[in-house]
Coordinates of C-alpha atoms and ligand atoms in Angstrom, one line a residue:
Chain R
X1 CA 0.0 19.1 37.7
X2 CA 0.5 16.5 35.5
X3 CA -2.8 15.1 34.3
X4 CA -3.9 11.6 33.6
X5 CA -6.5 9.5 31.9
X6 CA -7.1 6.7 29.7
X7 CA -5.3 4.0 29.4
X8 CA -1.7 3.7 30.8
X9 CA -2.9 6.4 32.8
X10 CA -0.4 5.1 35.6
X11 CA 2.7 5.0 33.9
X12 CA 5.3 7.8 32.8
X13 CA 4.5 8.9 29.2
X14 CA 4.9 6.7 26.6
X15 CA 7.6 7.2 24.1
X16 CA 7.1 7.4 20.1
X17 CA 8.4 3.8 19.9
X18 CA 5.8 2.8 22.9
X19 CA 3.0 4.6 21.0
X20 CA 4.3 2.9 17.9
X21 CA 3.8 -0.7 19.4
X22 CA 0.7 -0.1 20.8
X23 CA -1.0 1.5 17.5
X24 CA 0.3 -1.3 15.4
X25 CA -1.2 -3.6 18.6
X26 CA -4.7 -1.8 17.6
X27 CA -4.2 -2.0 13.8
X28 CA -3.4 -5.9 13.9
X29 CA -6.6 -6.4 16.1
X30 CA -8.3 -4.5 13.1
X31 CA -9.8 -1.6 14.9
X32 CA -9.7 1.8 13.6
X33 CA -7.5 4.5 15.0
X34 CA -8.5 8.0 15.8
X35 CA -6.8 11.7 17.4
X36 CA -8.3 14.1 19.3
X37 CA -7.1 16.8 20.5
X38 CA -7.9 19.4 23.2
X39 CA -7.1 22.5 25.6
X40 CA -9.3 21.8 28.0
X41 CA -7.8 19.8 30.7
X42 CA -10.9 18.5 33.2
X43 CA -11.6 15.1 33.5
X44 CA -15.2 15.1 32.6
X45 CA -14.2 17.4 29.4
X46 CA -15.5 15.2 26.5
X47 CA -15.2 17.6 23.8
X48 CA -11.9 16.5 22.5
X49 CA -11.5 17.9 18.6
X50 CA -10.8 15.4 15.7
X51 CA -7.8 15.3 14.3
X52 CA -9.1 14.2 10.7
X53 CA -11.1 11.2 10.5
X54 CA -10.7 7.7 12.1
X55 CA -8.3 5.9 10.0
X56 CA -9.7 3.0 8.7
X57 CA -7.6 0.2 6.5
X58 CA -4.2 1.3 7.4
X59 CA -1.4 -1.5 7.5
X60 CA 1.3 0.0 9.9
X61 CA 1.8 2.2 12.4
X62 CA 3.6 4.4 10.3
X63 CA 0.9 5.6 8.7
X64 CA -1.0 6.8 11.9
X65 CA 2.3 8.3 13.4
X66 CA 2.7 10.4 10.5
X67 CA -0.6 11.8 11.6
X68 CA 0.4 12.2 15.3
X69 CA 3.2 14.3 14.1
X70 CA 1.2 16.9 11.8
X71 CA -1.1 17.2 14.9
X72 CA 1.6 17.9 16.9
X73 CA 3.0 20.7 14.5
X74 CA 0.1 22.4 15.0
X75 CA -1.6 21.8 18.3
X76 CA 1.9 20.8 20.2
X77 CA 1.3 22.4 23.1
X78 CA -2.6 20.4 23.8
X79 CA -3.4 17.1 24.7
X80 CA -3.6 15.0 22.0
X81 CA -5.0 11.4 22.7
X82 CA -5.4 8.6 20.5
X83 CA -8.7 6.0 21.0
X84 CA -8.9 2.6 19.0
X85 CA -12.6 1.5 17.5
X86 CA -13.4 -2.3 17.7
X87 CA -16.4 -2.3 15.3
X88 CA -16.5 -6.3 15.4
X89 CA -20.2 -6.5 16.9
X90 CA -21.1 -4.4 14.3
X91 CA -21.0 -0.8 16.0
X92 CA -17.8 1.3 16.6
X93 CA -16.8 0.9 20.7
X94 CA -13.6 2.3 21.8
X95 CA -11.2 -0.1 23.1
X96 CA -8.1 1.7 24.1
X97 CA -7.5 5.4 24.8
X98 CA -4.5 6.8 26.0
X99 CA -2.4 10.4 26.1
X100 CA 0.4 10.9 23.5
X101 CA 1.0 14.7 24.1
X102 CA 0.4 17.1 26.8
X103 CA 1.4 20.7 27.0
X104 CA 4.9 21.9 28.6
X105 CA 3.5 23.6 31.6
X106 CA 0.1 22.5 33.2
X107 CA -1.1 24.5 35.5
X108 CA -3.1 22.4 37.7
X109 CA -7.2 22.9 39.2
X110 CA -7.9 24.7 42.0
X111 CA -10.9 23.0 44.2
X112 CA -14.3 26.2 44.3
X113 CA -16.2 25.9 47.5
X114 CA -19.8 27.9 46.4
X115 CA -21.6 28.3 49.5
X116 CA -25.1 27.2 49.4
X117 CA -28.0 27.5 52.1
X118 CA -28.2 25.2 55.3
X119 CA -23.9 25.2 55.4
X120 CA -24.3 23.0 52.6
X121 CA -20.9 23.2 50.4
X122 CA -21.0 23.1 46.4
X123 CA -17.6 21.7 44.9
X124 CA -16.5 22.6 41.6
X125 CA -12.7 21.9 39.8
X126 CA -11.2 24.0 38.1
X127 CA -8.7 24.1 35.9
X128 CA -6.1 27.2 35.9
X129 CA -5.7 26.9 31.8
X130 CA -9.3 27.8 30.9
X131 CA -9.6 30.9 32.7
X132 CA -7.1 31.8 29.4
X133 CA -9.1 32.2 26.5
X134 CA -8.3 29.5 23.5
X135 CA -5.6 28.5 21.9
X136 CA -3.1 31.0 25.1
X137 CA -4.0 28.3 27.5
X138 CA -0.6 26.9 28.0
X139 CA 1.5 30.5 27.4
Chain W
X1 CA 11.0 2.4 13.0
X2 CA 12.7 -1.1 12.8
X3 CA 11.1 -2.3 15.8
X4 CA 12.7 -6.1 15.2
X5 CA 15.8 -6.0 13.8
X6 CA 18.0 -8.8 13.6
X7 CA 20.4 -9.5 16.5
X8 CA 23.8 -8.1 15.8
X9 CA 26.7 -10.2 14.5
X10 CA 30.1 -10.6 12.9
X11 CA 29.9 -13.9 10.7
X12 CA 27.2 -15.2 8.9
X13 CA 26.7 -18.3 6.9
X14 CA 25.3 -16.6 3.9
X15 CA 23.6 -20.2 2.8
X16 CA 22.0 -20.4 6.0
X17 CA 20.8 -16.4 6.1
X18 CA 19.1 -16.9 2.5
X19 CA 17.2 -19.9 3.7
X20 CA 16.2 -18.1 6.5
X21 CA 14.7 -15.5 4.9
X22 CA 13.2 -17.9 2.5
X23 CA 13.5 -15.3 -0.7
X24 CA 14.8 -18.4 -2.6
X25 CA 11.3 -20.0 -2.6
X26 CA 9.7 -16.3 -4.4
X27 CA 12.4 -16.6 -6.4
X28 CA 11.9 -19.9 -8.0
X29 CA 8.0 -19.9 -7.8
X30 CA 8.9 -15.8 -10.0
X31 CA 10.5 -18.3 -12.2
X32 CA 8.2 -21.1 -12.9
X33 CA 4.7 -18.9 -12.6
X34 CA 5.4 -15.9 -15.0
X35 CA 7.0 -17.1 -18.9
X36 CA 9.5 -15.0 -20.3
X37 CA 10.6 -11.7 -19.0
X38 CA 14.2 -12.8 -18.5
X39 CA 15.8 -9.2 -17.8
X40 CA 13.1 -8.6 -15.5
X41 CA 14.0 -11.3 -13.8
X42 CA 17.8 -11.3 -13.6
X43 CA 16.9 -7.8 -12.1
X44 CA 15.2 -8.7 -9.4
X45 CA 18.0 -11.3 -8.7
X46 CA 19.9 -8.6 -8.6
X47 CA 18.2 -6.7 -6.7
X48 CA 17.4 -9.4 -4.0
X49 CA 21.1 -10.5 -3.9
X50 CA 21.8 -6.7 -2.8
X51 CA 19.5 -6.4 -0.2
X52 CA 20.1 -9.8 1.2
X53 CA 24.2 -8.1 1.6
X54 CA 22.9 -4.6 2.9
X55 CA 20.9 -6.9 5.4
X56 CA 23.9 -8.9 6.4
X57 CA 26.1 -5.7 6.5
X58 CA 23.6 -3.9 8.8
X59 CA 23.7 -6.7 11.2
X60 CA 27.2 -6.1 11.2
X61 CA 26.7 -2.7 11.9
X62 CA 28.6 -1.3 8.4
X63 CA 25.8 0.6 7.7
X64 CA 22.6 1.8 9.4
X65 CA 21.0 3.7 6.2
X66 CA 18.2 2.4 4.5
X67 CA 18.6 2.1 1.0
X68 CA 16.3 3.8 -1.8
X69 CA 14.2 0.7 -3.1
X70 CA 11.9 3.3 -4.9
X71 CA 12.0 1.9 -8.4
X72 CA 10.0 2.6 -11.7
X73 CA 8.7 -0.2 -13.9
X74 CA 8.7 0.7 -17.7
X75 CA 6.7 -1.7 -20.8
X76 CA 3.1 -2.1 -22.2
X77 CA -0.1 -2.9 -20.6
X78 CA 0.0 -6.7 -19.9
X79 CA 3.8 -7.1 -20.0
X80 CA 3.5 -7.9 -15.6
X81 CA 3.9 -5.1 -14.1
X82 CA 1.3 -5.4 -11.4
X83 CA 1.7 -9.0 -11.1
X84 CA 5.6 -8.6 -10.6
X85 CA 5.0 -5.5 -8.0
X86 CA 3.0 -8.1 -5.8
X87 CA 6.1 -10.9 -6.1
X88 CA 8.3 -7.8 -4.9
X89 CA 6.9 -6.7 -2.1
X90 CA 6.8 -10.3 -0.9
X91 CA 11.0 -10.4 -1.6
X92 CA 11.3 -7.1 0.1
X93 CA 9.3 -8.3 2.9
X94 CA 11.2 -11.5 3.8
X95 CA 14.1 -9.5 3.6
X96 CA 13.0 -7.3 6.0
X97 CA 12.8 -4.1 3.9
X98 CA 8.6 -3.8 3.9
X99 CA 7.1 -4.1 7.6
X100 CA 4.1 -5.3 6.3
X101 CA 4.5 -6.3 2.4
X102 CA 1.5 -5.4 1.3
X103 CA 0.6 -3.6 -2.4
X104 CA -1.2 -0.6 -2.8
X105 CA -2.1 0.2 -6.0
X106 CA -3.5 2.8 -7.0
X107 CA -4.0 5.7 -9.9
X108 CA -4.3 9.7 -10.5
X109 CA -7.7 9.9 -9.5
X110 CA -6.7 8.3 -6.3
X111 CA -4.1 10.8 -5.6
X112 CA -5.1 14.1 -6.7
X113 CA -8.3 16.1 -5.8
X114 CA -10.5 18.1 -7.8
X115 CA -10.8 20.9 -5.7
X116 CA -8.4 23.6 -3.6
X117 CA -7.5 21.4 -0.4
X118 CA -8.8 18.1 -1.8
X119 CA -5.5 16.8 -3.0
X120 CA -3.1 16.8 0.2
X121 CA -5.9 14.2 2.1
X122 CA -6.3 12.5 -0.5
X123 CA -2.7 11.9 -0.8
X124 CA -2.1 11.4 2.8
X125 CA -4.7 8.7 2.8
X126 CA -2.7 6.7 0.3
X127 CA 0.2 7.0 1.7
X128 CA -1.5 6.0 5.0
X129 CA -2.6 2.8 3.7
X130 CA 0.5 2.1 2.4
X131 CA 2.9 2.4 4.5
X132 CA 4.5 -0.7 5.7
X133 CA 4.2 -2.0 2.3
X134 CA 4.4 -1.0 -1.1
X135 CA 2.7 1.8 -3.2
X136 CA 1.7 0.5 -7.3
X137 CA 1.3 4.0 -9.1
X138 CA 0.0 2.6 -12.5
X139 CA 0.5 5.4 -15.2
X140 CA 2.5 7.5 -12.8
X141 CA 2.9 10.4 -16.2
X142 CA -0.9 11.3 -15.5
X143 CA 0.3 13.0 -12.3
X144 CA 1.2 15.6 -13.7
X145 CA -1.0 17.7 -16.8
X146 CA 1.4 20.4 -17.8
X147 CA -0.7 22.0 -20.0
X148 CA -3.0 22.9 -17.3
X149 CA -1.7 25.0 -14.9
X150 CA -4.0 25.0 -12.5
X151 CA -3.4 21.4 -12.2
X152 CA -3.5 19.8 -8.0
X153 CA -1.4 16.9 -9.8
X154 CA 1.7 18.7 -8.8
X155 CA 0.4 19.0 -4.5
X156 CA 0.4 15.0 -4.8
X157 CA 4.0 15.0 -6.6
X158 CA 5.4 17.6 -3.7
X159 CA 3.6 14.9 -1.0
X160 CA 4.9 12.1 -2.5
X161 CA 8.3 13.8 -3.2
X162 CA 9.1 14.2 0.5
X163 CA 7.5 11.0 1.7
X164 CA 9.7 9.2 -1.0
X165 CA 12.9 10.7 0.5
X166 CA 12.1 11.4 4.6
X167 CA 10.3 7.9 5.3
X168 CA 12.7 5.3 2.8
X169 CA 11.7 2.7 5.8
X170 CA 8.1 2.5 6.1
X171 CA 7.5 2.6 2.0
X172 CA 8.6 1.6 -1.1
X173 CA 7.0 3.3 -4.4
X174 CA 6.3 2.2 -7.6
X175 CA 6.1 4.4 -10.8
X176 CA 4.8 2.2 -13.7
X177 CA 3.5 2.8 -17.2
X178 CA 4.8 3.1 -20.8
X179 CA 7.9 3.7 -21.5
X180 CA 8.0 6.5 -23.4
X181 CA 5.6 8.5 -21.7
X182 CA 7.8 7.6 -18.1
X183 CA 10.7 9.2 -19.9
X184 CA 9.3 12.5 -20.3
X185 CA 7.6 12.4 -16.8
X186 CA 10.9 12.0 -15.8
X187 CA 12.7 14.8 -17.9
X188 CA 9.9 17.2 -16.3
X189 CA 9.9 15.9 -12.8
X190 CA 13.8 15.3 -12.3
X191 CA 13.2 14.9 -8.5
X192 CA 11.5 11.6 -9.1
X193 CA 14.4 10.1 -11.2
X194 CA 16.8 11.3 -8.3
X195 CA 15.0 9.3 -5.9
X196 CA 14.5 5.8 -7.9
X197 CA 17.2 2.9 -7.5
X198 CA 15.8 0.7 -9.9
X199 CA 14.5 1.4 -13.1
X200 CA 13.3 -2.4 -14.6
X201 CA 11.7 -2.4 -17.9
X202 CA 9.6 -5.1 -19.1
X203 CA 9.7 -6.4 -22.8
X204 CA 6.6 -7.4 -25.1
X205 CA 6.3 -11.1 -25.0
X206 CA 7.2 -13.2 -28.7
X207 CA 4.0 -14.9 -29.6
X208 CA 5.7 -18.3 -28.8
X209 CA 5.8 -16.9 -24.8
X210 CA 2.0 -15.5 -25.5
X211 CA 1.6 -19.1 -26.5
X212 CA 3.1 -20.6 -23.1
X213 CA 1.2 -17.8 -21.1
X214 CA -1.9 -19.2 -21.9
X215 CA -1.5 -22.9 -21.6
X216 CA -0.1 -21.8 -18.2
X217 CA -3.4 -19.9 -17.3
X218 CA -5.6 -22.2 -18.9
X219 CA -3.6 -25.2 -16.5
X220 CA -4.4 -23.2 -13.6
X221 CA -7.8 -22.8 -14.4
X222 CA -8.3 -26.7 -15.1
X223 CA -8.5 -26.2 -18.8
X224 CA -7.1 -27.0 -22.0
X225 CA -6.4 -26.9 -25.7
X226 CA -7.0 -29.8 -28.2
X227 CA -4.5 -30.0 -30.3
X228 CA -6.4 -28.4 -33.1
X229 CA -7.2 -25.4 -30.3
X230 CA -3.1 -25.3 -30.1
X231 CA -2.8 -24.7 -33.8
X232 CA -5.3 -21.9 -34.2
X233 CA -4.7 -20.1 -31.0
X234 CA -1.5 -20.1 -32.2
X235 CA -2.8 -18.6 -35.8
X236 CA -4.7 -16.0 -33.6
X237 CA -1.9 -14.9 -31.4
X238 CA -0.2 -14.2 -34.6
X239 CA -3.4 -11.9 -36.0
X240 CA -4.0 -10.7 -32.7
X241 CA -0.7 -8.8 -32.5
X242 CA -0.9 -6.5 -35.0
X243 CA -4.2 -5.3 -34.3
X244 CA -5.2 -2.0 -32.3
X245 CA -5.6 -2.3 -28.4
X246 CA -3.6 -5.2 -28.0
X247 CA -2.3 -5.6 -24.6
X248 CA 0.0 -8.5 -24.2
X249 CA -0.7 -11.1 -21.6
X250 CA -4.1 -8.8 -20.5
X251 CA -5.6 -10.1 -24.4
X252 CA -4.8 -13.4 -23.5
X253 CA -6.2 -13.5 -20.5
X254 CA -9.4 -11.9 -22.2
X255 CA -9.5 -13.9 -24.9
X256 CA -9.4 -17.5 -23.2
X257 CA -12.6 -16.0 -21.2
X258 CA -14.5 -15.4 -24.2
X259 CA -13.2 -19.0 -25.7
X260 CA -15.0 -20.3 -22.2
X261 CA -18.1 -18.9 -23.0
X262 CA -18.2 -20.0 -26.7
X263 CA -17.0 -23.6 -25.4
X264 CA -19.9 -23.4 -22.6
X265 CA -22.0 -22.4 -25.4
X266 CA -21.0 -25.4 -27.3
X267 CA -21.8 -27.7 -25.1
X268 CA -25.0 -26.4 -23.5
X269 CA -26.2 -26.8 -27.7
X270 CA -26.4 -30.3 -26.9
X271 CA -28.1 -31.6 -24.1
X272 CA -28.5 -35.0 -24.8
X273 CA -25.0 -35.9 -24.8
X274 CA -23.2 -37.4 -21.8
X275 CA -20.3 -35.2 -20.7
X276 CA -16.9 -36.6 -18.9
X277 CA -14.1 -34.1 -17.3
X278 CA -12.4 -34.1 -20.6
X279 CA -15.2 -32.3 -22.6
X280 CA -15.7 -29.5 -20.1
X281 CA -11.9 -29.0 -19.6
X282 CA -11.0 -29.1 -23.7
X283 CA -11.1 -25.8 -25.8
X284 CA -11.8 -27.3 -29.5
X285 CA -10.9 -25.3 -32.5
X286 CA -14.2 -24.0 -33.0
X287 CA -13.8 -22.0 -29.6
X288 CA -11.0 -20.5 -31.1
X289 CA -12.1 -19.5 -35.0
X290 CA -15.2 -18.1 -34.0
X291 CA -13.7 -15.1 -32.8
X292 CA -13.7 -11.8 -35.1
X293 CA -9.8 -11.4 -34.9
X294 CA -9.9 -14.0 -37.8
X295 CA -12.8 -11.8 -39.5
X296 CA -10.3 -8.9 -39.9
X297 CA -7.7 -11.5 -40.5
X298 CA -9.0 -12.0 -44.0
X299 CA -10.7 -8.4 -44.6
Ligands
ADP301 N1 4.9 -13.6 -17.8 C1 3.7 -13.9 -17.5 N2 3.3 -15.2 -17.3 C2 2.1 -15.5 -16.9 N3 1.1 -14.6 -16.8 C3 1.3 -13.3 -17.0 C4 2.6 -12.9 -17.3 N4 2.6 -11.6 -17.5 C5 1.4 -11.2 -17.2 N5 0.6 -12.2 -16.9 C6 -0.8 -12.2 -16.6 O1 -1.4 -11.2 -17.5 C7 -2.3 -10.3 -16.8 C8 -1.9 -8.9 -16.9 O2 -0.7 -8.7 -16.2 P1 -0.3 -7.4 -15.4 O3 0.7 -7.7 -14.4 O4 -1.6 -6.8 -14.8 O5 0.3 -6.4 -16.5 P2 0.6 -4.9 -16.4 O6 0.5 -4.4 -15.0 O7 1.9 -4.7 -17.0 O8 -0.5 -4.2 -17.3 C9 -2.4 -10.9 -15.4 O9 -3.5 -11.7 -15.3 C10 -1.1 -11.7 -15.2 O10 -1.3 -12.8 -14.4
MG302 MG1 -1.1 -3.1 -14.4

């Protein structure tokens, strides 16, 4: 199951010269570009791991793709997401957030019905990966 | 990652394609704001007439390589080095061979780390900034300490190594710094000199160009000599060469800044005098003798 979120969430992924345009988009507006990375598929997961720090200053693209592709060396085979920080008003709010990598295989969720008193129904997701331990999520 | 290229062709008016990419106005303005340097810039005519050919023959789909525009820029402090980096990037920009045209410049310290896994980042963030553009590495030799060999000078020269070679289009680097001293960088770090296209070095300037350099930054600064300032900045020039530490256009710039302030000093002396545009923009003699390159002069 192919999971989205974030911007472009409805669209095919984005190739390296889509990603490309739309970093240099974020780095002419001046915002500061940042990667994450994580195993953990669910939707409400927001404990994506930094890839480095924020990269503040930079000029081009380039520089922030060269990043991308020593994440991906490493943690290929995770999402990895990159999010743009507008700090105009004078704190860092993100402004754009999309996928750039996803694993080969994702498994998908399955839905958990727990049972509660009174017929009353408890629904939990879950995703297939993490019942893996870390880092053999995704074979 | 040429994400706007020029539309494809088979005939180009080759009047037409330098106006368009406007490197004749650098060009000109090279010629008219820096004095002297004539080989330097003959090179960079050179060098501009080349790209503006490999820009014409990629349209035409002869080639589809970017060219090495790594180069090395050899002379003394305050021969232009920096200054001439800036005009480059703005050539190579126009032309369509820097993205962004922008100068980094930066030093050792800003390269290598002083601890196991402190260099590479640091690197990286350079490299980062720069890319797009150009990257200034003033004193390039101090990369690398061979007498210390446990040295992270040679982690930034590996990083910069493979960036110079695998990513030719999104940065251009500069190695500048003595002569000499470049030349046996060089002779120990062969993979540098493999990778640079242009070596330009720049000459002292004759005290007659020192001369020109400053009436050029005093004019831009809405100042001037007296004719009596002329003569003996022209008698200190001469006495200031020889001395220790004396770094070419940098000393000049220094030492109209400390005429100002002897010249401010002047006038403040007096203040029951009326003042017009022409006492605050003259340098007098006096601004000039007072300084202790005449002391040593006659010691
Ligand atoms: N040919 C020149 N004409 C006018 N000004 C010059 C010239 N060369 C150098 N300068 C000025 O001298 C100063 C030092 O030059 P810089 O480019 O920093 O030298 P370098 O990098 O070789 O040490 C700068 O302020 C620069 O504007
Ligand atoms: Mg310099």
């Amino acid at each position: 199951m192919r999971v989205t979120q974030g911007c472009f969430s409805f669209l095919p992924d984005l190739t390296d010269e889509q990603i490309t345009r739309q970093v240099q988009y974020c780095l002419e507006k001046g915002w500061a570009v940042n990667i994450e990375f994580t195993d953990d598929p669910h939707p409400r997961n927001s404990f994506w791991e930094m890839w480095g720090l924020p990269m503040f200053d930079l000029r081009d693209a380039a520089g922030v793709m060269m990043e991308l592709a020593q994440c991906r060396k490493v943690y290929g085979n995770s999402y990895i997401r990159m999010s743009a920080f507008d700090n105009s008003h004078g704190w860092e709010s993100v402004r754009l957030s999309f996928i750039v990598n996803r694993p080969k295989d994702e498994p998908g969720f399955r839905l958990e019905r727990h049972e509660m008193a009174g017929r009353n129904i408890r629904y939990t997701t879950k995703s297939y990966a993490v019942d893996r331990p870390e880092g053999g999520r995704y074979g | 990652m040429d994400l706007d290229a020029s539309p494809m062709t088979d005939r180009v008016n080759l009047r037409e394609e330098l106006e368009a990419v406007g490197i004749e106005e650098i060009l000109t303005q090279l010629d008219r704001e820096l004095i002297g340097l004539k080989p330097v810039k003959t090179r960079i005519r050179e060098i501009a007439s080349l790209l503006l050919i490999e820009r014409i023959r990629k349209r035409m789909n002869l080639t589809t390589d970017t060219p090495t525009l790594h180069m090395s820029f050899t002379g003394n402090p305050g021969t232009g080095k920096t200054t001439v980096a800036l005009r480059i990037a703005g050539i190579l920009h126009r032309l369509g061979f820097a993205r962004r045209g922008h100068v980094v410049s930066v030093t050792r310290d800003e390269l290598v780390g002083q601890y196991i896994g402190h260099t590479a980042p640091k690197t990286k963030e350079v490299l980062k900034k720069a890319m797009g553009g150009v990257l200034f590495i003033d004193e390039a030799y101090y990369l690398n300490r061979p007498d210390n060999e446990r040295d992270y000078g040679q982690e930034a020269i590996e990083i910069l190594l493979q960036v110079m070679e695998s990513q030719r289009e999104d940065l251009v680097v500069i190695l500048a710094g003595y002569g000499d001293r470049m030349e046996k960088f060089f002779a120990s770090n062969p993979g540098f000199r493999s990778r640079i296209a242009h070596h330009i070095d720049f000459p002292d300037y004759s005290n007659d160009e020192l001369l020109a350099i400053a009436e050029l930054m005093l004019h831009d600064m809405n100042y001037k000599f007296s004719d009596e300032a002329r003569e003996a900045f022209t008698r200190y020039i001469a006495a200031r060469v020889t001395q220790p530490l004396f770094s070419n256009a940098r000393s000049i710039r220094n030492a109209l800044d400390r005429m100002r302030l002897r010249q401010a000093n002047r006038l403040v002396a007096d203040l029951d005098r009326m003042l017009d545009a022409d006492d605050v923009m003259s340098l007098q003699a006096s601004d000039v003798l007072a300084s202790r390159v005449f002391l040593k002069d006659k010691s």
